[in-house]
mmCIF file of C-alpha atoms in Angstrom:
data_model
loop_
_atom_site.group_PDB
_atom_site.id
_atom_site.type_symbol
_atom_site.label_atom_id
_atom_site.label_comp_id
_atom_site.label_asym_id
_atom_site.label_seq_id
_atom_site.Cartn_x
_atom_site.Cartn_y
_atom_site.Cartn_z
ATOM 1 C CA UNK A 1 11.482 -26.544 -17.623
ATOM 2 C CA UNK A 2 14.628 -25.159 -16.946
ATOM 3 C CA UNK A 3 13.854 -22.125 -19.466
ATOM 4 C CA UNK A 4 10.495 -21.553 -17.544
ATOM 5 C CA UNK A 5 12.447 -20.890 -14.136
ATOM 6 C CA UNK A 6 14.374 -17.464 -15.140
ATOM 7 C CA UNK A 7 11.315 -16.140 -16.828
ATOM 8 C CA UNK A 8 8.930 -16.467 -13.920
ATOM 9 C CA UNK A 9 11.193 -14.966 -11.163
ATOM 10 C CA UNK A 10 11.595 -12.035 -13.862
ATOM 11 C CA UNK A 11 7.652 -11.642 -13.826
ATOM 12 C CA UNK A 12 7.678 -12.539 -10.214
ATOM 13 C CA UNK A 13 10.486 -9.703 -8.989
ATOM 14 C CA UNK A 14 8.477 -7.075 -11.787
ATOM 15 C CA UNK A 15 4.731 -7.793 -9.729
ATOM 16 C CA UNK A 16 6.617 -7.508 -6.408
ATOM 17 C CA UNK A 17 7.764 -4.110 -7.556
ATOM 18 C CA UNK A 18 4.391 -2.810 -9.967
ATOM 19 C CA UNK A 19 1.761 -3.427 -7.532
ATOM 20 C CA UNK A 20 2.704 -0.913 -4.663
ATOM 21 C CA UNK A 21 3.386 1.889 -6.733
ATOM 22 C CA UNK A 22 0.274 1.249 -8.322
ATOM 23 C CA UNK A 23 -1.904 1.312 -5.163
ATOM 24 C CA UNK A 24 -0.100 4.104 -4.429
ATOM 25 C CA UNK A 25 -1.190 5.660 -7.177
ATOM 26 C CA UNK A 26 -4.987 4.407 -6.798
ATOM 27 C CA UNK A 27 -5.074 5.662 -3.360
ATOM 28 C CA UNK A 28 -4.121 9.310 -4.313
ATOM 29 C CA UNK A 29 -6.806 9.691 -6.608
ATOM 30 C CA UNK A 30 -9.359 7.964 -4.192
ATOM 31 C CA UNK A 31 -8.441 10.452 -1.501
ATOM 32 C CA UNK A 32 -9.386 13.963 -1.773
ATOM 33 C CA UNK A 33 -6.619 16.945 -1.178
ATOM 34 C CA UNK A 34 -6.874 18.077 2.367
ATOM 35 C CA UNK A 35 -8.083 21.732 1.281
ATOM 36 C CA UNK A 36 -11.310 19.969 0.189
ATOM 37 C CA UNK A 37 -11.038 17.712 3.309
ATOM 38 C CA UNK A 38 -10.610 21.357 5.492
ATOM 39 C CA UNK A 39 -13.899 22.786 3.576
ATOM 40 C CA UNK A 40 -15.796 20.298 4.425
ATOM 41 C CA UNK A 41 -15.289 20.257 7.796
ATOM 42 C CA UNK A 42 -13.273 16.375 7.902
ATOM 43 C CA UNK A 43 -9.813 18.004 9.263
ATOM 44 C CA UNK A 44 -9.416 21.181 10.729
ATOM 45 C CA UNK A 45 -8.019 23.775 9.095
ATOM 46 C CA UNK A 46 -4.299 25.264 9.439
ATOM 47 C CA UNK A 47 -4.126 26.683 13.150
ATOM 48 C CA UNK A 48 -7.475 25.621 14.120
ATOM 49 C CA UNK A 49 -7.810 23.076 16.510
ATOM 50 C CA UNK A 50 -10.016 20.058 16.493
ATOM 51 C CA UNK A 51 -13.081 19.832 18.865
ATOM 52 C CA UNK A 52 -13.458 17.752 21.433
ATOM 53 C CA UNK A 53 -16.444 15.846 22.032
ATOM 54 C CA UNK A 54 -17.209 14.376 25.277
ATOM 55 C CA UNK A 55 -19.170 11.055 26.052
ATOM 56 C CA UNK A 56 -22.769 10.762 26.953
ATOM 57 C CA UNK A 57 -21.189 9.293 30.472
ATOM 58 C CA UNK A 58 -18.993 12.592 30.835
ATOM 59 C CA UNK A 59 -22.018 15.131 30.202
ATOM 60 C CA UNK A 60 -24.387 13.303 32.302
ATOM 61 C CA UNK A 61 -21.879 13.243 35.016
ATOM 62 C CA UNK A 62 -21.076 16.865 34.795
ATOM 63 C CA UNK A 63 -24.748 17.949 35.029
ATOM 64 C CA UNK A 64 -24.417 16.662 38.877
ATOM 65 C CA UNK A 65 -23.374 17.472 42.242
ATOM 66 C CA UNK A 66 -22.669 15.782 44.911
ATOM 67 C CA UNK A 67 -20.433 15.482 48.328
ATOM 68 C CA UNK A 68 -20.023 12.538 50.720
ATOM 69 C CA UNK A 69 -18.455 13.056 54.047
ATOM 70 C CA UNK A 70 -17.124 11.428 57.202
ATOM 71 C CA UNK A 71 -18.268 13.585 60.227
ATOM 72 C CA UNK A 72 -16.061 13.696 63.879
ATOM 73 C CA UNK A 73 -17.300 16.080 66.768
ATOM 74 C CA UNK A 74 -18.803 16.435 69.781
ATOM 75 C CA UNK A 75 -22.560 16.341 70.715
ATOM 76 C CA UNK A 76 -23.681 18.754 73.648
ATOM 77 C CA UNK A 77 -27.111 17.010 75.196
ATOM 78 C CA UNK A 78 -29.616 19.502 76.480
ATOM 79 C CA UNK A 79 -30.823 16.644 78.878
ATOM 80 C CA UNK A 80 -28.192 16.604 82.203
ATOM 81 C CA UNK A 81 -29.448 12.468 82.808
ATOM 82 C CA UNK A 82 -26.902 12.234 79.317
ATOM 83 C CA UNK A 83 -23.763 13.357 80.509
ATOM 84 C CA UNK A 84 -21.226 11.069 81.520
ATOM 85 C CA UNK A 85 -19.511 11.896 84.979
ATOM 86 C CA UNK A 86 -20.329 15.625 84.785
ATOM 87 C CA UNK A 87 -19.240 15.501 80.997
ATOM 88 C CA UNK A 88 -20.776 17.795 79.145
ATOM 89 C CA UNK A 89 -20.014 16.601 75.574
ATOM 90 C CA UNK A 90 -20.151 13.578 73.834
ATOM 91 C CA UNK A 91 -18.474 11.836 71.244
ATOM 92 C CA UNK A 92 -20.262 11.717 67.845
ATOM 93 C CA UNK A 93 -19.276 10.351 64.794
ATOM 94 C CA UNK A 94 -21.279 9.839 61.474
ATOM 95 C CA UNK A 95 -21.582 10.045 57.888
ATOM 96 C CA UNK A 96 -23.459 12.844 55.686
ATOM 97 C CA UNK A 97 -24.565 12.486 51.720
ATOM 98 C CA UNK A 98 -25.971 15.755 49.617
ATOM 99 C CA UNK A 99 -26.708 15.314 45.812
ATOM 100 C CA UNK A 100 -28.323 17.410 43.139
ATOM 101 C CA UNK A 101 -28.322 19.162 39.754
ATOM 102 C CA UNK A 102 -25.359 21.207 39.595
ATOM 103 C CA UNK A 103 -27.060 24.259 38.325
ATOM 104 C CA UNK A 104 -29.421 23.914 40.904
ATOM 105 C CA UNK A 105 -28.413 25.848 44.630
ATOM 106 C CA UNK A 106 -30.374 23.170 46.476
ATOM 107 C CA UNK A 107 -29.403 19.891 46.807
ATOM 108 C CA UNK A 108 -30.755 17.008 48.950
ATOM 109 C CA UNK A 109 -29.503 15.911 52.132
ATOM 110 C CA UNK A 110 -28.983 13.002 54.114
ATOM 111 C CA UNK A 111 -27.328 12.168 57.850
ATOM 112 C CA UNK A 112 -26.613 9.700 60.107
ATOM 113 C CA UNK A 113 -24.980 10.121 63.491
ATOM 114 C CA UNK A 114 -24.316 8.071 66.223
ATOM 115 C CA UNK A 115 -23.214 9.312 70.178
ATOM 116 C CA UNK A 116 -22.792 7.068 73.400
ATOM 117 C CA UNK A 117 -21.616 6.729 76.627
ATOM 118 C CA UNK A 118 -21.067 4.468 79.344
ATOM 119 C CA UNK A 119 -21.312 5.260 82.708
ATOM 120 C CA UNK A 120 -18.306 4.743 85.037
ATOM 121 C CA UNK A 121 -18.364 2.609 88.152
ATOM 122 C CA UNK A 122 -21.702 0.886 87.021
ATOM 123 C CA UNK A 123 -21.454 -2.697 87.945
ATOM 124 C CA UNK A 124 -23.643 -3.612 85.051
ATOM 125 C CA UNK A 125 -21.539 -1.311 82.482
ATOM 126 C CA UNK A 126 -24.577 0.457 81.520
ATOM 127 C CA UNK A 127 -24.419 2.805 78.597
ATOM 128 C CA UNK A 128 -26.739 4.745 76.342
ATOM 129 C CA UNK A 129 -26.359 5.442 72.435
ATOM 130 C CA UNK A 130 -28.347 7.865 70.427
ATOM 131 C CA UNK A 131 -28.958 7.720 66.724
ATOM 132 C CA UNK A 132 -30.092 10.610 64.775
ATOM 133 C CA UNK A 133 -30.883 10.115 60.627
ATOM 134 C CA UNK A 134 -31.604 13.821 59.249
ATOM 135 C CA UNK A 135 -33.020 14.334 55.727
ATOM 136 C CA UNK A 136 -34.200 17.979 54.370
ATOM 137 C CA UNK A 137 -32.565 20.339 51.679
ATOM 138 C CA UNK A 138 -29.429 22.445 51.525
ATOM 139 C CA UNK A 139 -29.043 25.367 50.087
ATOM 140 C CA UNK A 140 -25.441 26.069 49.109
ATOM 141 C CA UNK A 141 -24.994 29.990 48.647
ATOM 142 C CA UNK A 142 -22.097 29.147 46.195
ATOM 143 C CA UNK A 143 -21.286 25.875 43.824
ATOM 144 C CA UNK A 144 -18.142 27.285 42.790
ATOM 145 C CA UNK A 145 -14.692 28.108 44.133
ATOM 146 C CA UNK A 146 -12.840 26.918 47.096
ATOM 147 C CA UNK A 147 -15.020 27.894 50.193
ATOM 148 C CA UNK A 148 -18.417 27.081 49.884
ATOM 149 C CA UNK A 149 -21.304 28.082 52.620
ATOM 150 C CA UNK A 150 -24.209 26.128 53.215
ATOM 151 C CA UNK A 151 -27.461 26.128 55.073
ATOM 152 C CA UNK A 152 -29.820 22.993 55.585
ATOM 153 C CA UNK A 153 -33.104 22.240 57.528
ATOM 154 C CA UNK A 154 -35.279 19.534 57.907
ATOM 155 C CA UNK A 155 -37.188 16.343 59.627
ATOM 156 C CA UNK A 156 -34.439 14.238 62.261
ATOM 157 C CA UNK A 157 -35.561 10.574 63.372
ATOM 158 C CA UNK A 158 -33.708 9.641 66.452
ATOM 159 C CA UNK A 159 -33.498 6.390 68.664
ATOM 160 C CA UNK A 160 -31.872 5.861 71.693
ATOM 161 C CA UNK A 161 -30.687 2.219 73.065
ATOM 162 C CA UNK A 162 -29.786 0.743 77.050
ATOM 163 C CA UNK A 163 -26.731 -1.348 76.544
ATOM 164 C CA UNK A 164 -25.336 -3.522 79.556
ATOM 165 C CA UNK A 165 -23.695 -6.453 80.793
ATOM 166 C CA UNK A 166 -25.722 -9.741 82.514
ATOM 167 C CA UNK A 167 -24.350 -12.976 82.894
ATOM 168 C CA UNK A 168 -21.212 -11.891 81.085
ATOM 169 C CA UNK A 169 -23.770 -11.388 78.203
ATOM 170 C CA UNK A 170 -23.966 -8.031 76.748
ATOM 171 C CA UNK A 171 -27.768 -7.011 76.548
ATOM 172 C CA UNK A 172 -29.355 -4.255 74.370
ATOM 173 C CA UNK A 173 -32.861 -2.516 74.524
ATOM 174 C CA UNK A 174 -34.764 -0.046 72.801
ATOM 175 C CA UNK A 175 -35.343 2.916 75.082
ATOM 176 C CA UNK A 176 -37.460 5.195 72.438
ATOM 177 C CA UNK A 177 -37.983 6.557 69.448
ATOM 178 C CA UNK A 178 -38.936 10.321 68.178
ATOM 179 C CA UNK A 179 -39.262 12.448 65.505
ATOM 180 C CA UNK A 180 -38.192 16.257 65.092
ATOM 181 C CA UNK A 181 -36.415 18.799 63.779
ATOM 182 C CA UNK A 182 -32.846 20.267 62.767
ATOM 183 C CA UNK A 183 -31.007 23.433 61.616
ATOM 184 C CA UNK A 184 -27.688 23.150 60.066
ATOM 185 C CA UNK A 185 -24.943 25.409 59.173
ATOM 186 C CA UNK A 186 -21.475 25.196 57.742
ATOM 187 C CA UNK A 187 -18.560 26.016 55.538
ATOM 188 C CA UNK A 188 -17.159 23.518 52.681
ATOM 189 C CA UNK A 189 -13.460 23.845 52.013
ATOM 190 C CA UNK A 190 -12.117 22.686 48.627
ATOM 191 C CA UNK A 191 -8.537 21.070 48.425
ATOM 192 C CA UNK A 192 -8.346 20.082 44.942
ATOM 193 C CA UNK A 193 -11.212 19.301 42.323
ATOM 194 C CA UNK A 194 -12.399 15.874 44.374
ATOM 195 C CA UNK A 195 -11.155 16.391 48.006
ATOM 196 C CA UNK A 196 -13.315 18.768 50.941
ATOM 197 C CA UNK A 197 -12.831 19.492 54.148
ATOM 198 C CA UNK A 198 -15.650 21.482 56.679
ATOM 199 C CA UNK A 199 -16.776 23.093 59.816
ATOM 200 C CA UNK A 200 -20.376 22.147 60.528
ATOM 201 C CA UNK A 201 -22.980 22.564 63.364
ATOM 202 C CA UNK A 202 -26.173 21.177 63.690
ATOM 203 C CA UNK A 203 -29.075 22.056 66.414
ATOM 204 C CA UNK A 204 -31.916 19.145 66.854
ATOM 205 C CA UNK A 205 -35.252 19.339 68.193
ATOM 206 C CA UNK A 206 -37.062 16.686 70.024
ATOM 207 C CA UNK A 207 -39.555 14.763 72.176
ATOM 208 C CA UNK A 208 -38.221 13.202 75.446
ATOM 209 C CA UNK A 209 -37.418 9.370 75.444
ATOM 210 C CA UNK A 210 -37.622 6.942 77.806
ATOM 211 C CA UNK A 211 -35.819 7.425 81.549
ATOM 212 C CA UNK A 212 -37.193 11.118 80.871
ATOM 213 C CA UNK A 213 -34.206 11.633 78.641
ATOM 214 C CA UNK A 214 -34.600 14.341 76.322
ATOM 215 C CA UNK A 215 -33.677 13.842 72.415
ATOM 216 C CA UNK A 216 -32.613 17.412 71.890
ATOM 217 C CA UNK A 217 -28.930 18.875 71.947
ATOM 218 C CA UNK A 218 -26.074 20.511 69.646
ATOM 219 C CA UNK A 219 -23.463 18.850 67.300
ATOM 220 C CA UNK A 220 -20.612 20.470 66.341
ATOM 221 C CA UNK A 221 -17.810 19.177 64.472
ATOM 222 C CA UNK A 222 -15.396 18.349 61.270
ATOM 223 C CA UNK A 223 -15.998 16.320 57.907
ATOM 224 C CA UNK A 224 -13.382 15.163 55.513
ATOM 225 C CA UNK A 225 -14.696 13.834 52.117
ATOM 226 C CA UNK A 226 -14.788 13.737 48.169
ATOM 227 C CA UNK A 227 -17.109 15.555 45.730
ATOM 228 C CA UNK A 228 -17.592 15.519 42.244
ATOM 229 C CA UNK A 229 -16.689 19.116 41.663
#
């Protein structure tokens, strides 16, 4: 048994070296050179470098626009029964959305503002709010570079509500409800691929409401948002 033992590590120690020099040798005729691989287009050839090829997710991405953006400014009524203590200018805030093909100058475009007021030295607190939602196209003259001029135009829906206090309760109430127009103008400012900042005025259209307010006035103001290009 004893004679068996020397014999075995021999063949053992001789496999341990044979074997990886013969897979070795195995895998260099398996694989072909790399001019072959270069002719037939598997690795790129000396100097040339390699394409890239982008995701279904990236392309489809890159086929569309798009900018979402906080808006701050002020809101001049055309209605004097608005203003609060001689004020001619209020405070509006809201949020615009435009989308569409990137190739394409028009995209679609979508608003919502809110302004209010209260009026001071009412013993009921009374104030009004006004809510505008604009839709329509806009027509950017340029989708590239770092300033970018747009026009828009379109249907606004606006709806005005009577807040005030009673019985330390704090009462709402729908004071009408119209429908009509805006024009829009402005200027989009690039900082960086993803980042925009703008100058944008707006003029709406429409009916009178109730307490013979009337919906139409200016808004003029600032956005700060993110795009996809």
């Amino acid at each position: 048994m004893r004679n068996l033992i020397i014999p075995l590590a021999l063949a053992g120690a001789f496999s341990l070296w044979v074997t990886p020099a013969i897979a070795h040798e195995m895998e260099e005729q398996i694989q072909p050179p790399a001019e072959t691989q270069a002719q037939t287009g598997s690795l790129p050839e000396k100097g040339e470098k390699k394409p890239v090829v982008k995701s279904r997710k990236e392309s489809f991405i890159n086929q569309w626009d798009g900018n979402i953006s906080l808006y701050l400014g002020g809101q001049a009524m055309q209605d004097s029964g608005w203003k609060n203590n001689d004020e001619d200018v209020l405070v509006a805030g809201g949020l615009a959305l435009d989308f569409g093909h990137r190739d394409w100058p028009i995209n679609l475009y979508l608003g919502a503002y809110n302004a209010s007021y209260g009026k001071g030295g009412d013993m009921h607190n009374e104030r009004f709010s006004l809510s505008t939602a604009e839709f329509g196209p806009r027509y950017y003259f340029t989708k590239t570079g770092s300033v970018r001029p747009y026009i828009s135009g379109g249907v606004a829906v606006l709806s005005a509500n009577r807040t005030w206090d009673r019985d330390r309760r704090e009462e709402t109430e729908n004071v009408g409800d119209t429908v009509g127009g805006f024009a829009n103008a402005g200027i989009m400012f690039k900082l960086g691929k993803y980042v925009n900042l703008g100058l944008d005025v707006t003029a709406v259209g429409a009916g009178k409401l109730e307490y013979d307010k009337s919906g139409s006035y200016v808004r003029f103001g600032l956005t700060l948002g993110g795009g996809l290009h």
